[in-house]
mmCIF file of C-alpha atoms in Angstrom:
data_model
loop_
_atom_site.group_PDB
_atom_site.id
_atom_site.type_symbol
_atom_site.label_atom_id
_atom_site.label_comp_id
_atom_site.label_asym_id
_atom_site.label_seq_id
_atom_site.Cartn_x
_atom_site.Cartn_y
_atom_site.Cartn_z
ATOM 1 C CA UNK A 1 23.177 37.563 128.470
ATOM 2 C CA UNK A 2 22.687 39.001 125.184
ATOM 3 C CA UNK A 3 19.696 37.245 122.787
ATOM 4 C CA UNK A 4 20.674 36.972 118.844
ATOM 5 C CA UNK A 5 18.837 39.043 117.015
ATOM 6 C CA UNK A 6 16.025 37.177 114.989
ATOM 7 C CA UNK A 7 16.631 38.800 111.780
ATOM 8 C CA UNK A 8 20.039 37.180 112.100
ATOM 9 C CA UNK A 9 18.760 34.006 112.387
ATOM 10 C CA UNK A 10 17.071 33.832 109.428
ATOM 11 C CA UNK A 11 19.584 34.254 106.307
ATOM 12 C CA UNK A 12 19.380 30.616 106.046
ATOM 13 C CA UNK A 13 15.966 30.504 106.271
ATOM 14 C CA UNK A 14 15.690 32.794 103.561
ATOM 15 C CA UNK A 15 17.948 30.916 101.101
ATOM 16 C CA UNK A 16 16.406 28.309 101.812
ATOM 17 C CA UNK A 17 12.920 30.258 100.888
ATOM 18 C CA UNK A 18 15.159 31.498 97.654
ATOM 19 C CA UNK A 19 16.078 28.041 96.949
ATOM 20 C CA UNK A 20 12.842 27.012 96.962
ATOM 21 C CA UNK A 21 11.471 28.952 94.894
ATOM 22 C CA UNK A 22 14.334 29.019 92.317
ATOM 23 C CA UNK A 23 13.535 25.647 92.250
ATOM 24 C CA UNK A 24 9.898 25.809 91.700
ATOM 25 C CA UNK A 25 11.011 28.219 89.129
ATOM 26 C CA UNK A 26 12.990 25.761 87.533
ATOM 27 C CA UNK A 27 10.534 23.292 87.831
ATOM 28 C CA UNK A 28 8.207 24.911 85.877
ATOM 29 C CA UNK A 29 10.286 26.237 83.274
ATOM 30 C CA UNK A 30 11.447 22.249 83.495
ATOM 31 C CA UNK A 31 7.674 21.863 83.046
ATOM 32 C CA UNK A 32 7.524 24.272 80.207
ATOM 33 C CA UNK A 33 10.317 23.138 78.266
ATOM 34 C CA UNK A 34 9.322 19.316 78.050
ATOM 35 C CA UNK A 35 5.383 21.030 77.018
ATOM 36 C CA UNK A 36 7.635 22.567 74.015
ATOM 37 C CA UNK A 37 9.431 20.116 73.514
ATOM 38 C CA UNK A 38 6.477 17.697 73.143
ATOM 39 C CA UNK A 39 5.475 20.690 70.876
ATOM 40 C CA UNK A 40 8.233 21.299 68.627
ATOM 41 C CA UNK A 41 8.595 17.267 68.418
ATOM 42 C CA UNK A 42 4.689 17.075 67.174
ATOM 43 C CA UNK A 43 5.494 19.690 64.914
ATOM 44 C CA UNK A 44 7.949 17.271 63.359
ATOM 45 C CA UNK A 45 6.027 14.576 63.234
ATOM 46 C CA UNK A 46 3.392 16.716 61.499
ATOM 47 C CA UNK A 47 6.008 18.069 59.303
ATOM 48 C CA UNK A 48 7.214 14.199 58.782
ATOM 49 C CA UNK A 49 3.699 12.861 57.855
ATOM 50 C CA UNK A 50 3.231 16.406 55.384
ATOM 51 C CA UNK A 51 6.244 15.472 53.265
ATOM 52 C CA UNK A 52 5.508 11.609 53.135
ATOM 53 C CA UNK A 53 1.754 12.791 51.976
ATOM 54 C CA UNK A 54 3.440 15.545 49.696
ATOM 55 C CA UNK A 55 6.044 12.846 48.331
ATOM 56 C CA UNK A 56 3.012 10.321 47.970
ATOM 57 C CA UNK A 57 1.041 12.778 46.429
ATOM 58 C CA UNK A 58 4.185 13.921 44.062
ATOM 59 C CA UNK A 59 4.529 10.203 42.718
ATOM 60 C CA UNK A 60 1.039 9.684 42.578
ATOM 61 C CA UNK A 61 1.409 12.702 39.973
ATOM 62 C CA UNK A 62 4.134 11.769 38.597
ATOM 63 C CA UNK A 63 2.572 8.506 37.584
ATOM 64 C CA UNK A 64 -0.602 10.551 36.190
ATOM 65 C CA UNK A 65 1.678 12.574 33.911
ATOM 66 C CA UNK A 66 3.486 9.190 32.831
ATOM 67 C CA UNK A 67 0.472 7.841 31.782
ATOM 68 C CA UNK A 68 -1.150 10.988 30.061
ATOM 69 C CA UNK A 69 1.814 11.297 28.270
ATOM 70 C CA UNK A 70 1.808 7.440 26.902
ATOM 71 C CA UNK A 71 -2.080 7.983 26.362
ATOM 72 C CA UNK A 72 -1.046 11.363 24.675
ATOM 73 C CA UNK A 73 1.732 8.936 22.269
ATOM 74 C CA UNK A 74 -0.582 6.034 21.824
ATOM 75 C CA UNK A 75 -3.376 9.063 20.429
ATOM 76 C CA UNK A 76 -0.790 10.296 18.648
ATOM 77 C CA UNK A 77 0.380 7.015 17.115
ATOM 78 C CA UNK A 78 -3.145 6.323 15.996
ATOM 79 C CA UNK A 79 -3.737 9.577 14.596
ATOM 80 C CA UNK A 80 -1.213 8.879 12.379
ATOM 81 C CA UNK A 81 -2.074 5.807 11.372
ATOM 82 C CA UNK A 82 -5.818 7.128 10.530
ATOM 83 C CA UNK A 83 -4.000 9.531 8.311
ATOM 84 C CA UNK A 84 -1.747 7.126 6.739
ATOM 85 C CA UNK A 85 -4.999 5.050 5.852
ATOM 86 C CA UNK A 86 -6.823 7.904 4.607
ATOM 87 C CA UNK A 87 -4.150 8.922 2.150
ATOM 88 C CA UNK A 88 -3.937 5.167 1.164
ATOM 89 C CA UNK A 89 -7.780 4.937 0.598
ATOM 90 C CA UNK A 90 -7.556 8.906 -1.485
ATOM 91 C CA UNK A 91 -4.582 7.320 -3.158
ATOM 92 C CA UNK A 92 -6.459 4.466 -4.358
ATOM 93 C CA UNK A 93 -9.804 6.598 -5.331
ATOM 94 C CA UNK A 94 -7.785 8.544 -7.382
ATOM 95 C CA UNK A 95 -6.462 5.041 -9.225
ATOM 96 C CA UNK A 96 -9.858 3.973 -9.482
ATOM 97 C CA UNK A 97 -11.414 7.194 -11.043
ATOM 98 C CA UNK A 98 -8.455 6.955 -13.020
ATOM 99 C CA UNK A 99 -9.284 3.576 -14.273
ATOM 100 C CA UNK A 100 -12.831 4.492 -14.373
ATOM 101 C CA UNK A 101 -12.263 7.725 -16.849
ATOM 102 C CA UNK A 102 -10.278 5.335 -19.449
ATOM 103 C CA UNK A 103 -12.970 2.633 -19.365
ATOM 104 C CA UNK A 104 -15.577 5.499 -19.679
ATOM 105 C CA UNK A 105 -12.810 6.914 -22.566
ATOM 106 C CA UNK A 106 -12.560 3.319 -24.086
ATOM 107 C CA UNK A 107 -16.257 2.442 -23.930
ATOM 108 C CA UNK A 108 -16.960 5.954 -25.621
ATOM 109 C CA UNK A 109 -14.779 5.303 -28.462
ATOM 110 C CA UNK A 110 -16.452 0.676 -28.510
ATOM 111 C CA UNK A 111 -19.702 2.893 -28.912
ATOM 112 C CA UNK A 112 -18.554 5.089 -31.767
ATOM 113 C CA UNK A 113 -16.892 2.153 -33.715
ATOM 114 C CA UNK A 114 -20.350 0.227 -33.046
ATOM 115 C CA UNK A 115 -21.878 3.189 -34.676
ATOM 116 C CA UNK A 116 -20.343 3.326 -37.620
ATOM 117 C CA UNK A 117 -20.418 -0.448 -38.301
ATOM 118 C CA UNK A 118 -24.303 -0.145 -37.390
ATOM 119 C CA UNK A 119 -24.371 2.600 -40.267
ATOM 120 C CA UNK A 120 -22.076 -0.132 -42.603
ATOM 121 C CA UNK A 121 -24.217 -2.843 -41.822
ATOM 122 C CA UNK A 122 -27.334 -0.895 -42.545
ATOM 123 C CA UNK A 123 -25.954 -0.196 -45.956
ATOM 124 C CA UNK A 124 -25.172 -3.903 -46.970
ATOM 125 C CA UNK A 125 -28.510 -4.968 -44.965
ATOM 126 C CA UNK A 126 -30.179 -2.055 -47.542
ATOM 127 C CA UNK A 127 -28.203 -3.756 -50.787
ATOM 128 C CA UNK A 128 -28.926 -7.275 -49.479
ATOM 129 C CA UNK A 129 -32.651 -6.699 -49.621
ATOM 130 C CA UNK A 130 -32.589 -5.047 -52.622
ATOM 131 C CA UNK A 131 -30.764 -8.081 -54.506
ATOM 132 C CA UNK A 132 -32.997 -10.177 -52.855
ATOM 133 C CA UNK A 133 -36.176 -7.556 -54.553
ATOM 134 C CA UNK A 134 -34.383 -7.693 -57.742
ATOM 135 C CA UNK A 135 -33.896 -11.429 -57.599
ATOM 136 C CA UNK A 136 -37.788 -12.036 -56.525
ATOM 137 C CA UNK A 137 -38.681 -9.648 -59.613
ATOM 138 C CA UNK A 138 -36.283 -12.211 -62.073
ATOM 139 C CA UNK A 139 -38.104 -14.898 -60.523
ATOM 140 C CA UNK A 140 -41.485 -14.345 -61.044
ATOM 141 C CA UNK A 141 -40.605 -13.520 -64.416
ATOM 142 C CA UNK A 142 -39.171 -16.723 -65.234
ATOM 143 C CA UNK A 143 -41.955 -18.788 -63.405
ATOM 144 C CA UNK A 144 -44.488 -15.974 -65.878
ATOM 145 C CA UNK A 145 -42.514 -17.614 -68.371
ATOM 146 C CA UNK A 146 -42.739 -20.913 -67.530
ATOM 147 C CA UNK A 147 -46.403 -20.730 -67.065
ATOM 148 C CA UNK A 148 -46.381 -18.721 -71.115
ATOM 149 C CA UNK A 149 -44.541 -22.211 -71.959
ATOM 150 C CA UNK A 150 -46.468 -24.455 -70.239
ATOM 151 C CA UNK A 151 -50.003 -23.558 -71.624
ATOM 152 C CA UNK A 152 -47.557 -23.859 -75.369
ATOM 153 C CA UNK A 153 -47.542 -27.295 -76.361
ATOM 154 C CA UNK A 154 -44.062 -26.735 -78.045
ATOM 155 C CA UNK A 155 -40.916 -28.084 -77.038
ATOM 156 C CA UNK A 156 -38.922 -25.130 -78.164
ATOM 157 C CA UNK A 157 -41.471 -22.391 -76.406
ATOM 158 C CA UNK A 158 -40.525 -24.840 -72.995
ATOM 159 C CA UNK A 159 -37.180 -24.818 -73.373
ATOM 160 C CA UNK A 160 -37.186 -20.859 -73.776
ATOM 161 C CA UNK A 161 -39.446 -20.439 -70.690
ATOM 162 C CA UNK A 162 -36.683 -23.035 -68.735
ATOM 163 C CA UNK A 163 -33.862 -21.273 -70.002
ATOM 164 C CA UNK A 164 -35.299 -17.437 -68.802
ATOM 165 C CA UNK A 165 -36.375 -19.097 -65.209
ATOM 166 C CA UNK A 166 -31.989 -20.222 -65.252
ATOM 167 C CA UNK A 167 -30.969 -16.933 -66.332
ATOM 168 C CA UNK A 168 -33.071 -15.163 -63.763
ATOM 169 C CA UNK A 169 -32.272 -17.533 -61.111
ATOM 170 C CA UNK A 170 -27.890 -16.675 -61.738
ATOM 171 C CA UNK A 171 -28.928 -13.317 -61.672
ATOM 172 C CA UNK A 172 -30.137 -13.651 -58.908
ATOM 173 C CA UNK A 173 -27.482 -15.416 -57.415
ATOM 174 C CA UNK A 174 -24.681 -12.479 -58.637
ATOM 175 C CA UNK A 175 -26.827 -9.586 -57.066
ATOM 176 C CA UNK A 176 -26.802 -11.684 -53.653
ATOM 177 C CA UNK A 177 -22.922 -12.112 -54.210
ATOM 178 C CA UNK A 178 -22.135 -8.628 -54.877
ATOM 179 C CA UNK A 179 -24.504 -7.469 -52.275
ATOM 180 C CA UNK A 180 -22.897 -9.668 -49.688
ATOM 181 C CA UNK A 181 -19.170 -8.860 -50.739
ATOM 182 C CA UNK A 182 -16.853 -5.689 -50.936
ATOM 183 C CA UNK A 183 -17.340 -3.705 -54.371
ATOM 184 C CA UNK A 184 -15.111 -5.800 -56.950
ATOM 185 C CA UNK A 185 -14.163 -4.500 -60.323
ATOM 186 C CA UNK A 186 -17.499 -5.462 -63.232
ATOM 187 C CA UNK A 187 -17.613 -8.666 -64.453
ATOM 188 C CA UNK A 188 -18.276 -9.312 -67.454
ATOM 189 C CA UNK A 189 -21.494 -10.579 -68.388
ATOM 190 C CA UNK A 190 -22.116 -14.102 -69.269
ATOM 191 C CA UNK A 191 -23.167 -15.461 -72.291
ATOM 192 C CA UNK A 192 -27.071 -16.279 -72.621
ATOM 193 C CA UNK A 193 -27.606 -20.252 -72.565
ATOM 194 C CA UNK A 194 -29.030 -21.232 -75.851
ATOM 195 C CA UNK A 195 -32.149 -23.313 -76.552
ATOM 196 C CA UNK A 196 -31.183 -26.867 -76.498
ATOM 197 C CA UNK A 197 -27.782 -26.354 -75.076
#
């Protein structure tokens, strides 16, 4: 009786030994894939949480550059306004230094007009006191007189001293007048009072 040979026994064996250890192969390749797979889905996720920190991050920016550039309009606004307000206040100055140069002009020109009526009123002050010196000189001549008629037991040498102190006193009198009023044409002189009259 013949015996099989052993070595042709054993194809199956050996397939099955193949089979095995495609699939242990597989396995781990099976093995391999879900570890990159867990990898490449981790890698999203990282990805995923990047852009919503990137986007986060973008509109956090975007509301800093929304409100620098209202802060950058609201300086701006104010700035303006400053300037308006200083050309208002230099617009006004330059009324008031205005105002200030024709008082100054008008006050300059008061002072010169009170000059010259000092100067006028000097003069008449000057003819007023000498009325008033010539009409103190006709005075004490008539009262010399009187006192010449009183030691004079005459009536006539009385009347004469009365009549000088009348004379002296309207003298008097016209030298105050024309020394108190504008210059008026000579009058003629009066007639001396008469004894007795």
């Amino acid at each position: 009786m013949i015996m099989p040979n052993e070595s042709d026994s054993n194809p199956i064996h050996n397939s099955l030994e193949q089979l095995l250890s495609h699939t242990s192969k597989l396995s781990g390749l099976h093995s391999q894939m879900d570890h990159v797979s867990d990898q490449i889905e981790r890698l999203h996720e990282n990805q995923q949480e990047q852009r919503n920190e990137l986007n986060q991050q973008g509109n956090q920016q975007s509301q800093q550059i929304a409100s620098l550039q209202q802060q950058v309009q609201e300086q701006a606004q104010t700035h303006a306004n400053h300037l308006a307000d200083i050309h208002q206040s230099l617009n006004n100055l330059a009324s008031q230094i205005q105002a200030a140069n024709a008082n100054a002009n008008s006050a300059e020109q008061t002072a010169q007009n009170t000059d010259q009526q000092a100067e006028v009123s000097v003069g008449g002050n000057n003819q007023v006191s000498a009325a008033m010196q010539q009409a103190l000189q006709s005075t004490q001549a008539g009262a010399e007189a009187v006192a010449q008629a009183s030691q004079n037991t005459a009536q006539q040498t009385q009347m004469e001293g009365y009549t000088a102190v009348t004379q002296a006193m309207q003298a008097a009198e016209q030298s105050l007048q024309q020394a108190t009023q504008p210059p008026a044409p000579a009058a003629q002189p009066s007639a001396p009072v008469q004894p007795g009259q």
